[in-house]
GROMACS .gro file of C-alpha atoms in nm:
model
  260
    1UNK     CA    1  -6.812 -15.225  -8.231
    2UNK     CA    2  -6.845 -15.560  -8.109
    3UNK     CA    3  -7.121 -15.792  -8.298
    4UNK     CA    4  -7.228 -15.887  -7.923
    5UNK     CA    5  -7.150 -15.660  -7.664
    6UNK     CA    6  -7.298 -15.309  -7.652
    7UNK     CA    7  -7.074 -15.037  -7.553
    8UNK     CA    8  -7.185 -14.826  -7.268
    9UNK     CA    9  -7.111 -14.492  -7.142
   10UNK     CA   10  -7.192 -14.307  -6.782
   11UNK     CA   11  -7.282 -13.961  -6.893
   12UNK     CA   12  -7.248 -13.747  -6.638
   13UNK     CA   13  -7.470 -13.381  -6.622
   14UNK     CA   14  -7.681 -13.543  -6.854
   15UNK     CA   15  -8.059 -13.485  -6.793
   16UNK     CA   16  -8.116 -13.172  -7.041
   17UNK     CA   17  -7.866 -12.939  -7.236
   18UNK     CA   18  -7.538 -13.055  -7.374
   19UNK     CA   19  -7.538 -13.358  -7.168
   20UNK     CA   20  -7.844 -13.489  -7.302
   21UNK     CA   21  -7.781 -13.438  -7.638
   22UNK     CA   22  -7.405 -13.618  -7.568
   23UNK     CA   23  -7.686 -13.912  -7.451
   24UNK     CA   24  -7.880 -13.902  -7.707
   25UNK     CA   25  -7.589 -13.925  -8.030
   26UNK     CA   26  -7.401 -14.260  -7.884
   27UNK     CA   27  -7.789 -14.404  -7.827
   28UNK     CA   28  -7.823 -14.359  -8.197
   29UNK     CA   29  -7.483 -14.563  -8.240
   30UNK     CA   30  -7.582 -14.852  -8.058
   31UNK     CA   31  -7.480 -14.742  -7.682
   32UNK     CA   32  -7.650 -14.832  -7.363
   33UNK     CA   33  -7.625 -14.505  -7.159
   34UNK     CA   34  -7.660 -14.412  -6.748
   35UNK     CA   35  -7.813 -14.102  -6.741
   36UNK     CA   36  -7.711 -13.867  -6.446
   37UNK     CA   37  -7.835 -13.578  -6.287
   38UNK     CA   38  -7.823 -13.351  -5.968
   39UNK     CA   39  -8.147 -13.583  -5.799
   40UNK     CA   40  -8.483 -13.740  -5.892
   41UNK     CA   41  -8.639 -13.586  -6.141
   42UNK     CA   42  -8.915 -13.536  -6.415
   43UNK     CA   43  -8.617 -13.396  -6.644
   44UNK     CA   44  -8.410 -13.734  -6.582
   45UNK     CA   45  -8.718 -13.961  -6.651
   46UNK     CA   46  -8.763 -13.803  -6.941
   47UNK     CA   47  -8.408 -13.831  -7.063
   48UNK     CA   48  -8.386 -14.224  -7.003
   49UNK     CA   49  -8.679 -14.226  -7.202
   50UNK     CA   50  -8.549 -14.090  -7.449
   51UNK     CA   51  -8.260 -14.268  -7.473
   52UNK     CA   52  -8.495 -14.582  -7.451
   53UNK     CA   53  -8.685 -14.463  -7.738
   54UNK     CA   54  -8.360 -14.517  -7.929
   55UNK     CA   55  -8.399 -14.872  -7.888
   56UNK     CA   56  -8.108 -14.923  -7.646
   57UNK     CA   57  -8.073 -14.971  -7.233
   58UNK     CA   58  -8.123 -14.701  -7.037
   59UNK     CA   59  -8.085 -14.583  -6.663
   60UNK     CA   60  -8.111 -14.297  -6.423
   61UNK     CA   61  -7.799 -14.273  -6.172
   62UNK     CA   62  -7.909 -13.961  -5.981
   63UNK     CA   63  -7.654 -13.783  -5.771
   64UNK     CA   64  -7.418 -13.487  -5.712
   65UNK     CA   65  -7.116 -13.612  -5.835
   66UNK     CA   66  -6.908 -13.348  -5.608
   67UNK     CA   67  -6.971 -13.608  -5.322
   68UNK     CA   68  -6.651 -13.815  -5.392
   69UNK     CA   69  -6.777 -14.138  -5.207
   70UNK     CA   70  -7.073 -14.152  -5.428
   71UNK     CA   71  -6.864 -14.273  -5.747
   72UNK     CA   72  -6.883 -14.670  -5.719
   73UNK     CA   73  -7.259 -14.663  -5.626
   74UNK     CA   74  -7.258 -14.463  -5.942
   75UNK     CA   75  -7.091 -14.641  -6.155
   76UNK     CA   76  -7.239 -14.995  -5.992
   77UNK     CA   77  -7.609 -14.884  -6.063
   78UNK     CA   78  -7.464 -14.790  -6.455
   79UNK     CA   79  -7.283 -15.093  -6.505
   80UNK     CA   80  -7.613 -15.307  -6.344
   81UNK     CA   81  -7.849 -15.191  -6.636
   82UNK     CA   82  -7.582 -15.125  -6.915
   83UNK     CA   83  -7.314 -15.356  -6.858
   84UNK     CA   84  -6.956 -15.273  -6.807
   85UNK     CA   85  -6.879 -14.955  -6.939
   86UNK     CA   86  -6.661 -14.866  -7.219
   87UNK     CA   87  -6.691 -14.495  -7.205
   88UNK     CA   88  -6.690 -14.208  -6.935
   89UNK     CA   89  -6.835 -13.836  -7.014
   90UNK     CA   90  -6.751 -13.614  -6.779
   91UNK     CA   91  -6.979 -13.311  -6.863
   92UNK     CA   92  -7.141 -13.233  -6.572
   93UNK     CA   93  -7.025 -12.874  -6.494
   94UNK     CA   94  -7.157 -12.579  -6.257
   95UNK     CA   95  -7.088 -12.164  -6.330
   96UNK     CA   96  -7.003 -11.926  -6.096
   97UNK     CA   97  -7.260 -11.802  -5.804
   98UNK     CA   98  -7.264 -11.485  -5.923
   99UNK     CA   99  -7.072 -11.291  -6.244
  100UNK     CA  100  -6.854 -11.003  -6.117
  101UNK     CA  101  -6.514 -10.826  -6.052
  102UNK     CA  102  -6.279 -11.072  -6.001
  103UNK     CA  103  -6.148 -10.878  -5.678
  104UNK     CA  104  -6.506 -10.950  -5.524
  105UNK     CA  105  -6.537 -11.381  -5.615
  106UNK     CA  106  -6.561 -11.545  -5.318
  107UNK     CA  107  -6.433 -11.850  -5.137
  108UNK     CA  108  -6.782 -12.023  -5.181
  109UNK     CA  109  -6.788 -12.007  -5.554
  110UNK     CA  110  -6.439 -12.086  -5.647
  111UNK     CA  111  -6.430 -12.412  -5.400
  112UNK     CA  112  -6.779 -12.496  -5.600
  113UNK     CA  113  -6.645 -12.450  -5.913
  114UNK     CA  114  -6.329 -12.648  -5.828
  115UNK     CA  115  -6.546 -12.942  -5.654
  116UNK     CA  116  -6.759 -12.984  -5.965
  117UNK     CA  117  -6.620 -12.904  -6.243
  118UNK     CA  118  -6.216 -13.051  -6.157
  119UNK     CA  119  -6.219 -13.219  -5.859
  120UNK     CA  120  -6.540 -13.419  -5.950
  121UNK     CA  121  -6.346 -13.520  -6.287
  122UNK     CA  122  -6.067 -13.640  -6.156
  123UNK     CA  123  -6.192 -13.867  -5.889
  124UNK     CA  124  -6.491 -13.980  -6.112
  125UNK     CA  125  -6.207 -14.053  -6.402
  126UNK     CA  126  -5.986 -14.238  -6.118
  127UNK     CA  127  -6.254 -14.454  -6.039
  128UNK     CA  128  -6.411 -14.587  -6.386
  129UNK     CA  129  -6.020 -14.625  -6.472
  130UNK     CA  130  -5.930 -14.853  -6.182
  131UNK     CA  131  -6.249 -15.089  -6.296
  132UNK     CA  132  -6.130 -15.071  -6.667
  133UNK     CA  133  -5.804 -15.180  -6.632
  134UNK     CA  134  -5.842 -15.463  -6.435
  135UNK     CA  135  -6.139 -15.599  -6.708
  136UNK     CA  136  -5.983 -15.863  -6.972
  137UNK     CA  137  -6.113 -15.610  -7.253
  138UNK     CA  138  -6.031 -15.842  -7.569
  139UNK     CA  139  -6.397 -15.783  -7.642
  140UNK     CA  140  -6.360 -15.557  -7.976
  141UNK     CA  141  -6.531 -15.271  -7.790
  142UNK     CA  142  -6.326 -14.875  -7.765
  143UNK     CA  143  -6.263 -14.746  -7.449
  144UNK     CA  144  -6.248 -14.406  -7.358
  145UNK     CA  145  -6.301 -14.077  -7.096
  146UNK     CA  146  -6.430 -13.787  -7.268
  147UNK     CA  147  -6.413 -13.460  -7.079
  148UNK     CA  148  -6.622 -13.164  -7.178
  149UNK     CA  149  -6.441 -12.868  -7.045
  150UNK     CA  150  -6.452 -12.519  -7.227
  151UNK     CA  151  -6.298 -12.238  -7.423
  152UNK     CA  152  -6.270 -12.085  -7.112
  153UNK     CA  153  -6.018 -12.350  -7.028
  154UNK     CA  154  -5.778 -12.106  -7.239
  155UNK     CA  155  -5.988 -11.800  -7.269
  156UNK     CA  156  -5.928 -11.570  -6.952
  157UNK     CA  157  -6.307 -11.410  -6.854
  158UNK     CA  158  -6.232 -11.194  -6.565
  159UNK     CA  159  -6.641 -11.180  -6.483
  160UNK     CA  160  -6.627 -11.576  -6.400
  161UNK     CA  161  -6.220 -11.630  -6.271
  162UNK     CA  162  -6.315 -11.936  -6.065
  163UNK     CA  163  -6.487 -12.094  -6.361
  164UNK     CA  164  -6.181 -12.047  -6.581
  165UNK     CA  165  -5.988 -12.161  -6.292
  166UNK     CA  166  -6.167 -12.494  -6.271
  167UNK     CA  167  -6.224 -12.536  -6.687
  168UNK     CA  168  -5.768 -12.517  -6.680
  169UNK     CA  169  -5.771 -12.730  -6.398
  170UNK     CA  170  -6.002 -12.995  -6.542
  171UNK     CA  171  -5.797 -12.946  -6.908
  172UNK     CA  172  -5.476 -13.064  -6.737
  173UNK     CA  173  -5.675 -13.374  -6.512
  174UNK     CA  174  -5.735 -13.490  -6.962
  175UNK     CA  175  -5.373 -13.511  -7.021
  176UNK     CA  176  -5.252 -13.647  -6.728
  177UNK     CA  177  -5.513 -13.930  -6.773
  178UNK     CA  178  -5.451 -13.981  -7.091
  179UNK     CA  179  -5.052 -14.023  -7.024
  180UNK     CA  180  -5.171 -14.270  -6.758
  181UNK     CA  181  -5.380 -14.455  -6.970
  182UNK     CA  182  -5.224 -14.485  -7.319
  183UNK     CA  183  -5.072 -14.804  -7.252
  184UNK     CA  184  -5.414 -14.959  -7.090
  185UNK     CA  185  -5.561 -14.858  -7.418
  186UNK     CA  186  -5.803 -14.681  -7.275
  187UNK     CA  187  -5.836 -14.284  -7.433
  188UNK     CA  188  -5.897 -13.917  -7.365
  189UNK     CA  189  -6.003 -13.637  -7.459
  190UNK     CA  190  -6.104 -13.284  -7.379
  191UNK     CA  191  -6.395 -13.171  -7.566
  192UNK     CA  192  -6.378 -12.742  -7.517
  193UNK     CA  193  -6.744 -12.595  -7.609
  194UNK     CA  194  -6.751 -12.230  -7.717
  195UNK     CA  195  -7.077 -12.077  -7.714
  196UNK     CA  196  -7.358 -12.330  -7.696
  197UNK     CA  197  -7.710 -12.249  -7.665
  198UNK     CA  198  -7.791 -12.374  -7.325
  199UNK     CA  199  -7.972 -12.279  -7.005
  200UNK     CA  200  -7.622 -12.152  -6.824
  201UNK     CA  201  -7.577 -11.948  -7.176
  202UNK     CA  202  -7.906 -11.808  -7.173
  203UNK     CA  203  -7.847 -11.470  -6.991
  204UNK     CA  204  -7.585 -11.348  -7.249
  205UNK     CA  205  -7.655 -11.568  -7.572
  206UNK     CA  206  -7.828 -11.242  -7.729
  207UNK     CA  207  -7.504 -11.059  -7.663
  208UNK     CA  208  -7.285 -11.303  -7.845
  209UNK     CA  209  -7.522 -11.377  -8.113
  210UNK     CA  210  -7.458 -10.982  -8.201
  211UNK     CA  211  -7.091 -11.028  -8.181
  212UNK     CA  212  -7.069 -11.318  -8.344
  213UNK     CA  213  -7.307 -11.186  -8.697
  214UNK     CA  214  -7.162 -10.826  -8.636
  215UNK     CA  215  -6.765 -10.858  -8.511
  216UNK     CA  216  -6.684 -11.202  -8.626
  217UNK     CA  217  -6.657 -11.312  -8.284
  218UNK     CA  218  -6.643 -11.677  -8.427
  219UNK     CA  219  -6.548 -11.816  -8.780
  220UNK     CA  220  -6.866 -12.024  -8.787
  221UNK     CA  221  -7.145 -11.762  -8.791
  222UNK     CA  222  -7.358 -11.906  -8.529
  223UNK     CA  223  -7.409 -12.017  -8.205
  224UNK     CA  224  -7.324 -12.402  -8.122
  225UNK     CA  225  -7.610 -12.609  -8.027
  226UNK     CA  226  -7.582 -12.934  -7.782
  227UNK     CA  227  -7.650 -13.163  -8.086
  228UNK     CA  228  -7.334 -13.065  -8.245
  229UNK     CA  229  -7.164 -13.179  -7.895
  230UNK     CA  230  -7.354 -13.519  -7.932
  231UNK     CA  231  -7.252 -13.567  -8.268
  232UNK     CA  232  -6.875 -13.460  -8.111
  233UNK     CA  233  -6.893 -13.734  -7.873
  234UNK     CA  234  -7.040 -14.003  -8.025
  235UNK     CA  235  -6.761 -13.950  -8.258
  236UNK     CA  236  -6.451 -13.982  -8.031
  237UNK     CA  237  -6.697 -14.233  -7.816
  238UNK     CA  238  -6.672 -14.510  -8.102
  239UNK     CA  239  -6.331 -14.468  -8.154
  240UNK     CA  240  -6.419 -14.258  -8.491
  241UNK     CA  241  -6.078 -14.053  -8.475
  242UNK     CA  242  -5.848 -14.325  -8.415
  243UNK     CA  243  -5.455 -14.244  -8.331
  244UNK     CA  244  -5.526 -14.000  -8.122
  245UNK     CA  245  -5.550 -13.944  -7.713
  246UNK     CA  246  -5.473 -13.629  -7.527
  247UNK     CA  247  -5.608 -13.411  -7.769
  248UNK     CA  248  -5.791 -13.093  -7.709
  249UNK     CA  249  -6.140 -13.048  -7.948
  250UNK     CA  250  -6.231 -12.661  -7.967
  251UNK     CA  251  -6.568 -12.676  -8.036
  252UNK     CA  252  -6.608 -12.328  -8.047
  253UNK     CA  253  -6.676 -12.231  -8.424
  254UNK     CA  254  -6.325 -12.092  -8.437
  255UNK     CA  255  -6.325 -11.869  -8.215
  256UNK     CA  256  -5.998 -11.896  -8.056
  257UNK     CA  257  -5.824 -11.922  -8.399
  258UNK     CA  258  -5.604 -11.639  -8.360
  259UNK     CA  259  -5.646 -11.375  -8.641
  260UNK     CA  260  -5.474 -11.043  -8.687
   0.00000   0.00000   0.00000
């Protein structure tokens, strides 16, 4: 890291859960950080305190980051309070309306899935690229996207299609940045989360817990926590796994490690 000029990342999704914690990790690494989320709120004050508390710059950049024409007021408002950014998470992410048979998922929730969780991605990615590669970044600093997707990306669930739809989609928008980018320097990655204790896991994390400490459903007897996504991020974030770009992370404990 540069001696003089902070990195800073726009973490997207990033007012409790995963995102938060993906906050909280670069903060303790010397990162300013915009915190996003949905719209005002008690929960985002209290992240971008937080983050404060770490000693570094915070800011809230509320807003649903499906509505396309919001990006550069987004990433103006970061870049006013952190400086320019070095570093994009794209973790903000949305699950079906309702789980089901896939014969019965409707219009509604696959177009939702595909506005947030792809669409969003790409367009937000497009964006924070365009400003990057027109900077003169001789400044020492590492530049990257980071994409939290999910296992789901690769792992067919035929109780949330559209989501696994979107996660693939959103998978391929990592590599085809990264191609893009390689020779601006700038890289990416797709960070895939297995089964993290969060609020969208809630409903069915007492199902996997059983399957994971009674079937093996994961090589890693437990359940992921955000922090162990922070510590993910913060890792690729500072340039900590150097060489690479394109690369999927399964975060998942192993659980796609195929056995027989």
């Amino acid at each position: 890291m540069s001696a003089t000029i902070a990195h800073a990342a726009l973490v997207t999704g990033s007012s409790r859960g995963i995102g938060l914690a993906i906050a909280l990790d670069p903060a303790d690494h010397g990162f300013n950080v915009a915190i996003n989320g949905y719209s005002e709120s008690e929960e985002l004050d209290a992240a971008v305190a937080a983050v404060q508390a770490k000693g570094v710059k915070a800011v809230k950049v509320p807003g649903d980051i499906s509505l396309l024409a919001r990006h550069e007021q987004m990433l103006d408002a970061a870049e006013a309070e952190c400086g320019p950014l070095t570093t994009l998470v794209n973790n903000a992410g949305i699950s079906v309306l309702s789980r089901g048979d896939l014969l019965d998922v409707t219009e509604e929730s696959y177009d939702r899935c595909m506005a947030v969780n792809a669409k969003a991605h790409f367009f937000l990615s497009q964006a924070f690229a365009r400003r990057v590669v027109k900077r003169d970044r001789a400044d020492g600093r590492f530049y990257s996207i980071v994409n939290v997707t999910s296992s789901n990306a690769t792992a067919a669930s035929i109780l949330r299609g559209e989501y696994c739809a979107s996660k693939a989609a959103a998978a391929m928008i990592s590599k085809v940045f990264a191609a893009r980018l390689s020779s601006e320097n700038v890289a990416v990655f797709d960070v895939q989360p297995g089964l993290i204790e969060t609020d969208m896991t809630k409903a069915v994390s007492e199902t996997y817990r059983r399957r994971i400490e009674d079937e093996g459903l994961t090589l890693i007897p437990r359940l992921g926590k955000p922090a162990d996504m922070g510590r993910i991020v913060a890792t690729l974030a500072t340039g900590g796994l150097p060489y690479m770009t394109g690369q999927v992370l399964a975060a998942d404990a192993g659980m796609l490690v195929p056995r027989f």
